[in-house]
Amino acid sequence: MNGTLVTEFLIVGFSEMPQLRVPLLLGFLCLYMAAISGNLLIIMTISTSPALHIPMYFFLVNLAVVDILCTSTILPKLLDSMMEGRTISYGGCMAQVFFFTWSLGAELMLFSAMAYDRFVAICCPLHYSAWMGPRVCGFLAGIVWAISLTNTSVHTSLVLHLPFCSSNVIEHFFCEIPPLLKLSCAPTQLNEAMAFAADMFLGIGNFSVIILSYGFIVASILKIRSAEGKQRAFSTCSAHLIVVSMYYSTVIYTYIRPASSYSLNKDKVVSIIYTSVAPTLNPLIYTLRNKDVKVVLRRLLSCC
């Protein structure tokens, strides 16, 4: 099959587990509805409350937008393939690669921006208003979206130049770079090198920034004399670190390896975490546990 003749791909999905089709369909449908409704509710809650117009919630709105982009790129097509056909057009597959890689890069960088915000708030409270003003926050958000857009443009263009002549069967539940590289009949060293470089910068680099920020945060928290103050600060840090660790470990595991080492069942389970589970849990962990958000949310729901 010549690469120029490929008009569609066949997505394997979870076809090797037909007995679980209905439970998986219902599970992914619930995850998608929870992710969309939860993140939209967070955006509405923060946008309509002037009391929440502070840097921390500004980045949470950006994170909610990224999570909506991620889940809307993957889950609707997955649900459709589980009910009807398992094919996706060449253009649709490349669109999935573009928008998913965009959301992936933006999410990784937003975690760093949020960690920096917490670092300034806890370690340098007297400089917080100056260091995290509206212009600084806007600049950081612009950098996040611009770098992630540049990253996905590079990777998508490299995939677009690959010929697919050995098979058009994608051993995954969506179009992701590693399984697509495995289908190419041309050398993929450049693609793998660029993916590795991006993983070092977006994955390892940002994760190092987060760990460094929280190192300073923990050191500052230990100096707090009040036990209640320490507990409140540690609670905020632990929630962020749990999600970051889960998200980064799965992404790094997927993208830091050569495409030849790709494993169907193992990698699909890992991918579910950062495409479906994490976007659903983010609203719960970052905002719905927050007392200020709960107050605004109750007021908003009571008016409806």
XYZ file of C-alpha atoms in Angstrom:
304
model
C 0.000 0.000 0.000
C 1.567 3.265 -1.138
C 1.577 6.116 1.341
C -0.216 8.421 -1.126
C -3.114 5.930 -1.398
C -3.908 5.800 2.308
C -7.320 7.404 2.772
C -8.260 5.896 6.119
C -6.903 3.972 9.087
C -8.455 1.087 10.990
C -8.374 1.655 14.744
C -8.086 -1.557 16.752
C -9.366 0.087 19.915
C -10.615 -2.498 22.386
C -11.816 -5.025 19.801
C -9.735 -7.756 21.433
C -12.110 -7.529 24.420
C -15.613 -7.845 22.870
C -17.118 -9.030 26.154
C -16.205 -5.656 27.696
C -17.563 -3.496 24.874
C -20.689 -2.318 26.704
C -18.966 -1.613 30.067
C -16.140 0.213 28.288
C -18.601 2.200 26.185
C -20.542 3.290 29.265
C -17.318 3.985 31.172
C -15.848 6.246 28.486
C -19.206 7.971 28.003
C -19.374 8.761 31.729
C -15.760 9.976 31.722
C -16.422 12.264 28.754
C -19.606 13.717 30.233
C -17.915 14.227 33.607
C -14.847 15.852 32.036
C -16.850 18.240 29.852
C -19.436 19.200 32.479
C -16.850 19.504 35.266
C -14.450 21.677 33.296
C -17.225 23.845 31.824
C -18.603 24.359 35.327
C -15.189 25.418 36.560
C -14.788 27.913 33.685
C -18.258 29.358 34.348
C -17.741 29.522 38.111
C -14.401 31.309 37.916
C -15.448 33.627 35.072
C -18.578 34.866 36.854
C -16.949 35.502 40.244
C -14.670 38.562 40.595
C -13.368 37.124 43.876
C -11.785 34.272 41.920
C -10.060 36.513 39.363
C -6.594 35.776 40.717
C -3.597 34.082 39.038
C -4.203 30.617 40.495
C -7.724 30.421 39.059
C -6.651 32.071 35.813
C -4.348 29.110 35.159
C -7.090 26.710 36.244
C -9.361 28.143 33.541
C -6.610 27.552 30.991
C -6.206 23.991 32.311
C -9.952 23.402 31.980
C -9.852 24.590 28.352
C -6.952 22.217 27.643
C -8.793 19.289 29.252
C -11.896 19.984 27.149
C -9.729 20.118 24.024
C -8.035 16.833 24.932
C -11.148 14.819 25.724
C -13.122 16.255 22.782
C -10.320 15.248 20.436
C -10.197 11.620 21.612
C -13.374 10.378 23.276
C -16.172 11.251 20.763
C -14.401 9.335 17.991
C -13.634 6.482 20.394
C -17.309 6.212 21.352
C -18.310 6.307 17.693
C -15.831 3.555 16.797
C -17.115 1.356 19.620
C -20.699 1.677 18.372
C -20.242 1.628 14.588
C -17.191 1.604 12.345
C -13.605 1.449 13.525
C -12.182 3.495 10.659
C -10.928 7.057 10.700
C -10.026 9.132 7.663
C -6.427 10.126 7.007
C -7.313 13.778 7.594
C -9.232 12.946 10.765
C -6.284 10.944 12.068
C -3.851 13.795 11.427
C -6.288 16.210 13.102
C -6.291 13.971 16.189
C -2.491 13.975 16.229
C -2.409 17.779 15.948
C -4.995 18.686 18.594
C -4.032 15.951 21.044
C -0.317 16.824 20.886
C -1.261 20.490 21.291
C -3.309 19.808 24.432
C -0.631 17.459 25.772
C 2.127 20.076 25.533
C -0.084 22.838 26.924
C -1.089 20.717 29.934
C 2.500 19.874 30.804
C 3.534 23.521 30.679
C 0.486 24.718 32.611
C 1.479 22.447 35.482
C 4.781 24.336 35.636
C 3.051 27.722 35.527
C 0.776 26.645 38.374
C 3.749 25.409 40.403
C 5.515 28.750 39.853
C 2.384 30.595 40.998
C 2.299 28.543 44.225
C 6.051 29.098 44.705
C 5.672 32.875 44.523
C 2.559 32.858 46.738
C 4.159 30.784 49.517
C 7.846 31.669 49.291
C 7.642 35.330 48.191
C 4.224 36.596 49.366
C 5.334 40.251 49.528
C 6.212 40.212 45.814
C 3.188 38.190 44.687
C 1.126 41.063 43.287
C 4.112 42.366 41.297
C 5.494 39.030 40.079
C 2.075 37.549 39.235
C 0.223 40.558 37.871
C -2.231 40.356 34.938
C 0.481 41.069 32.357
C 2.781 38.380 33.738
C -0.045 35.827 33.834
C -1.100 36.714 30.303
C 2.499 36.425 29.134
C 2.935 33.003 30.772
C -0.327 31.732 29.272
C 0.698 33.048 25.858
C 4.048 31.249 26.133
C 2.275 28.010 27.089
C -0.077 28.079 24.109
C 2.554 29.319 21.627
C 5.206 26.714 22.510
C 2.679 23.876 22.575
C 1.293 25.018 19.197
C 4.797 25.149 17.706
C 5.550 21.702 19.121
C 2.452 20.076 17.642
C 2.981 21.807 14.285
C 6.472 20.313 14.014
C 5.407 16.802 14.989
C 2.288 16.781 12.807
C 4.202 18.021 9.761
C 6.800 15.275 10.252
C 4.063 12.622 10.461
C 2.384 14.042 7.350
C 5.568 13.379 5.359
C 5.677 9.697 6.329
C 4.521 7.034 3.861
C 2.349 4.240 5.240
C 2.788 1.135 3.157
C 3.026 -1.858 5.496
C -0.382 -1.550 7.159
C -3.101 0.953 7.969
C -4.144 -0.768 11.220
C -3.511 1.418 14.276
C -2.991 -0.708 17.373
C -4.495 1.874 19.678
C -7.833 3.554 20.426
C -6.834 6.855 18.768
C -4.222 8.312 16.440
C -1.097 8.905 18.513
C 2.455 9.409 17.286
C 4.119 6.178 18.598
C 1.707 3.706 16.914
C 1.712 5.765 13.696
C 5.507 5.674 13.524
C 5.323 1.916 13.818
C 3.200 1.775 10.627
C 5.564 3.828 8.481
C 7.666 2.078 5.843
C 10.173 4.963 5.847
C 12.863 5.663 8.443
C 11.416 7.404 11.507
C 14.661 8.361 13.250
C 13.956 12.080 12.796
C 10.434 11.729 14.204
C 11.713 9.752 17.181
C 14.538 12.210 17.781
C 12.124 15.168 17.751
C 9.694 13.302 20.020
C 12.548 12.529 22.414
C 13.696 16.172 22.380
C 10.139 17.360 23.050
C 9.797 14.841 25.853
C 13.014 16.084 27.432
C 11.854 19.705 27.269
C 8.111 19.396 27.915
C 8.288 16.309 30.111
C 11.561 16.104 32.027
C 12.283 19.839 31.872
C 8.917 21.000 33.188
C 8.797 18.208 35.750
C 12.188 19.354 37.061
C 10.871 22.913 37.356
C 7.888 21.621 39.341
C 10.037 19.532 41.676
C 12.406 22.476 42.226
C 9.486 24.823 42.948
C 7.967 22.421 45.433
C 11.335 21.889 47.058
C 11.384 25.585 47.951
C 7.698 25.440 48.900
C 8.208 22.565 51.322
C 11.195 24.334 52.861
C 9.036 27.436 53.426
C 6.145 25.409 54.824
C 8.403 23.752 57.385
C 9.196 27.222 58.737
C 5.510 27.909 59.444
C 4.873 27.683 63.173
C 1.141 27.060 62.978
C 0.241 23.369 62.617
C -2.993 24.322 60.869
C -1.110 26.487 58.386
C 1.314 23.675 57.617
C -1.504 21.188 57.088
C -3.392 23.534 54.744
C -0.293 24.235 52.649
C 0.788 20.580 52.512
C -2.720 19.571 51.440
C -2.572 21.934 48.469
C 0.884 20.730 47.479
C 0.081 17.036 47.792
C -2.983 17.291 45.549
C -0.994 19.028 42.826
C 1.964 16.659 43.093
C -0.234 13.543 42.920
C -1.836 14.637 39.645
C 1.435 15.896 38.203
C 3.234 12.661 39.062
C 0.479 10.534 37.539
C 0.285 12.627 34.376
C 4.005 13.079 33.801
C 4.918 9.445 34.483
C 2.436 8.145 31.908
C 3.384 10.699 29.256
C 7.119 10.189 29.703
C 6.630 6.409 29.612
C 4.787 6.682 26.291
C 6.981 9.175 24.450
C 10.494 8.631 25.735
C 10.825 5.147 24.180
C 11.489 4.148 20.547
C 8.378 3.348 18.504
C 9.644 -0.222 18.064
C 9.090 -0.918 21.777
C 5.399 0.046 21.579
C 3.125 -2.509 23.304
C -0.604 -2.643 22.481
C -2.317 -3.578 25.733
C 0.107 -1.916 28.158
C 0.244 1.406 26.304
C -3.522 1.630 25.872
C -4.038 1.358 29.625
C -1.413 4.063 30.230
C -2.962 6.328 27.579
C -6.396 6.125 29.208
C -4.945 7.878 32.256
C -3.760 11.042 30.488
C -6.519 11.209 27.837
C -9.580 10.432 29.956
C -8.962 9.987 33.683
C -6.744 13.025 34.371
C -9.000 15.563 32.557
C -11.943 14.212 34.576
C -10.142 14.360 37.925
C -8.533 17.795 37.464
C -11.696 19.804 38.296
C -12.261 17.713 41.419
C -8.687 17.908 42.698
C -7.816 21.492 41.840
C -11.028 23.412 42.357
C -14.009 21.533 43.755
C -12.027 20.778 46.928
C -11.378 24.499 47.376
C -13.621 26.270 49.892
C -13.740 29.537 47.926
C -14.832 27.738 44.774
C -17.442 25.745 46.679
C -19.011 28.941 48.015
C -19.210 30.510 44.544
C -20.409 27.236 43.033
C -23.278 26.922 45.542
C -24.294 30.523 44.868
C -24.191 29.926 41.120
C -26.242 26.734 41.305
C -28.812 28.321 43.628
C -29.469 31.025 41.018
C -30.149 28.471 38.270
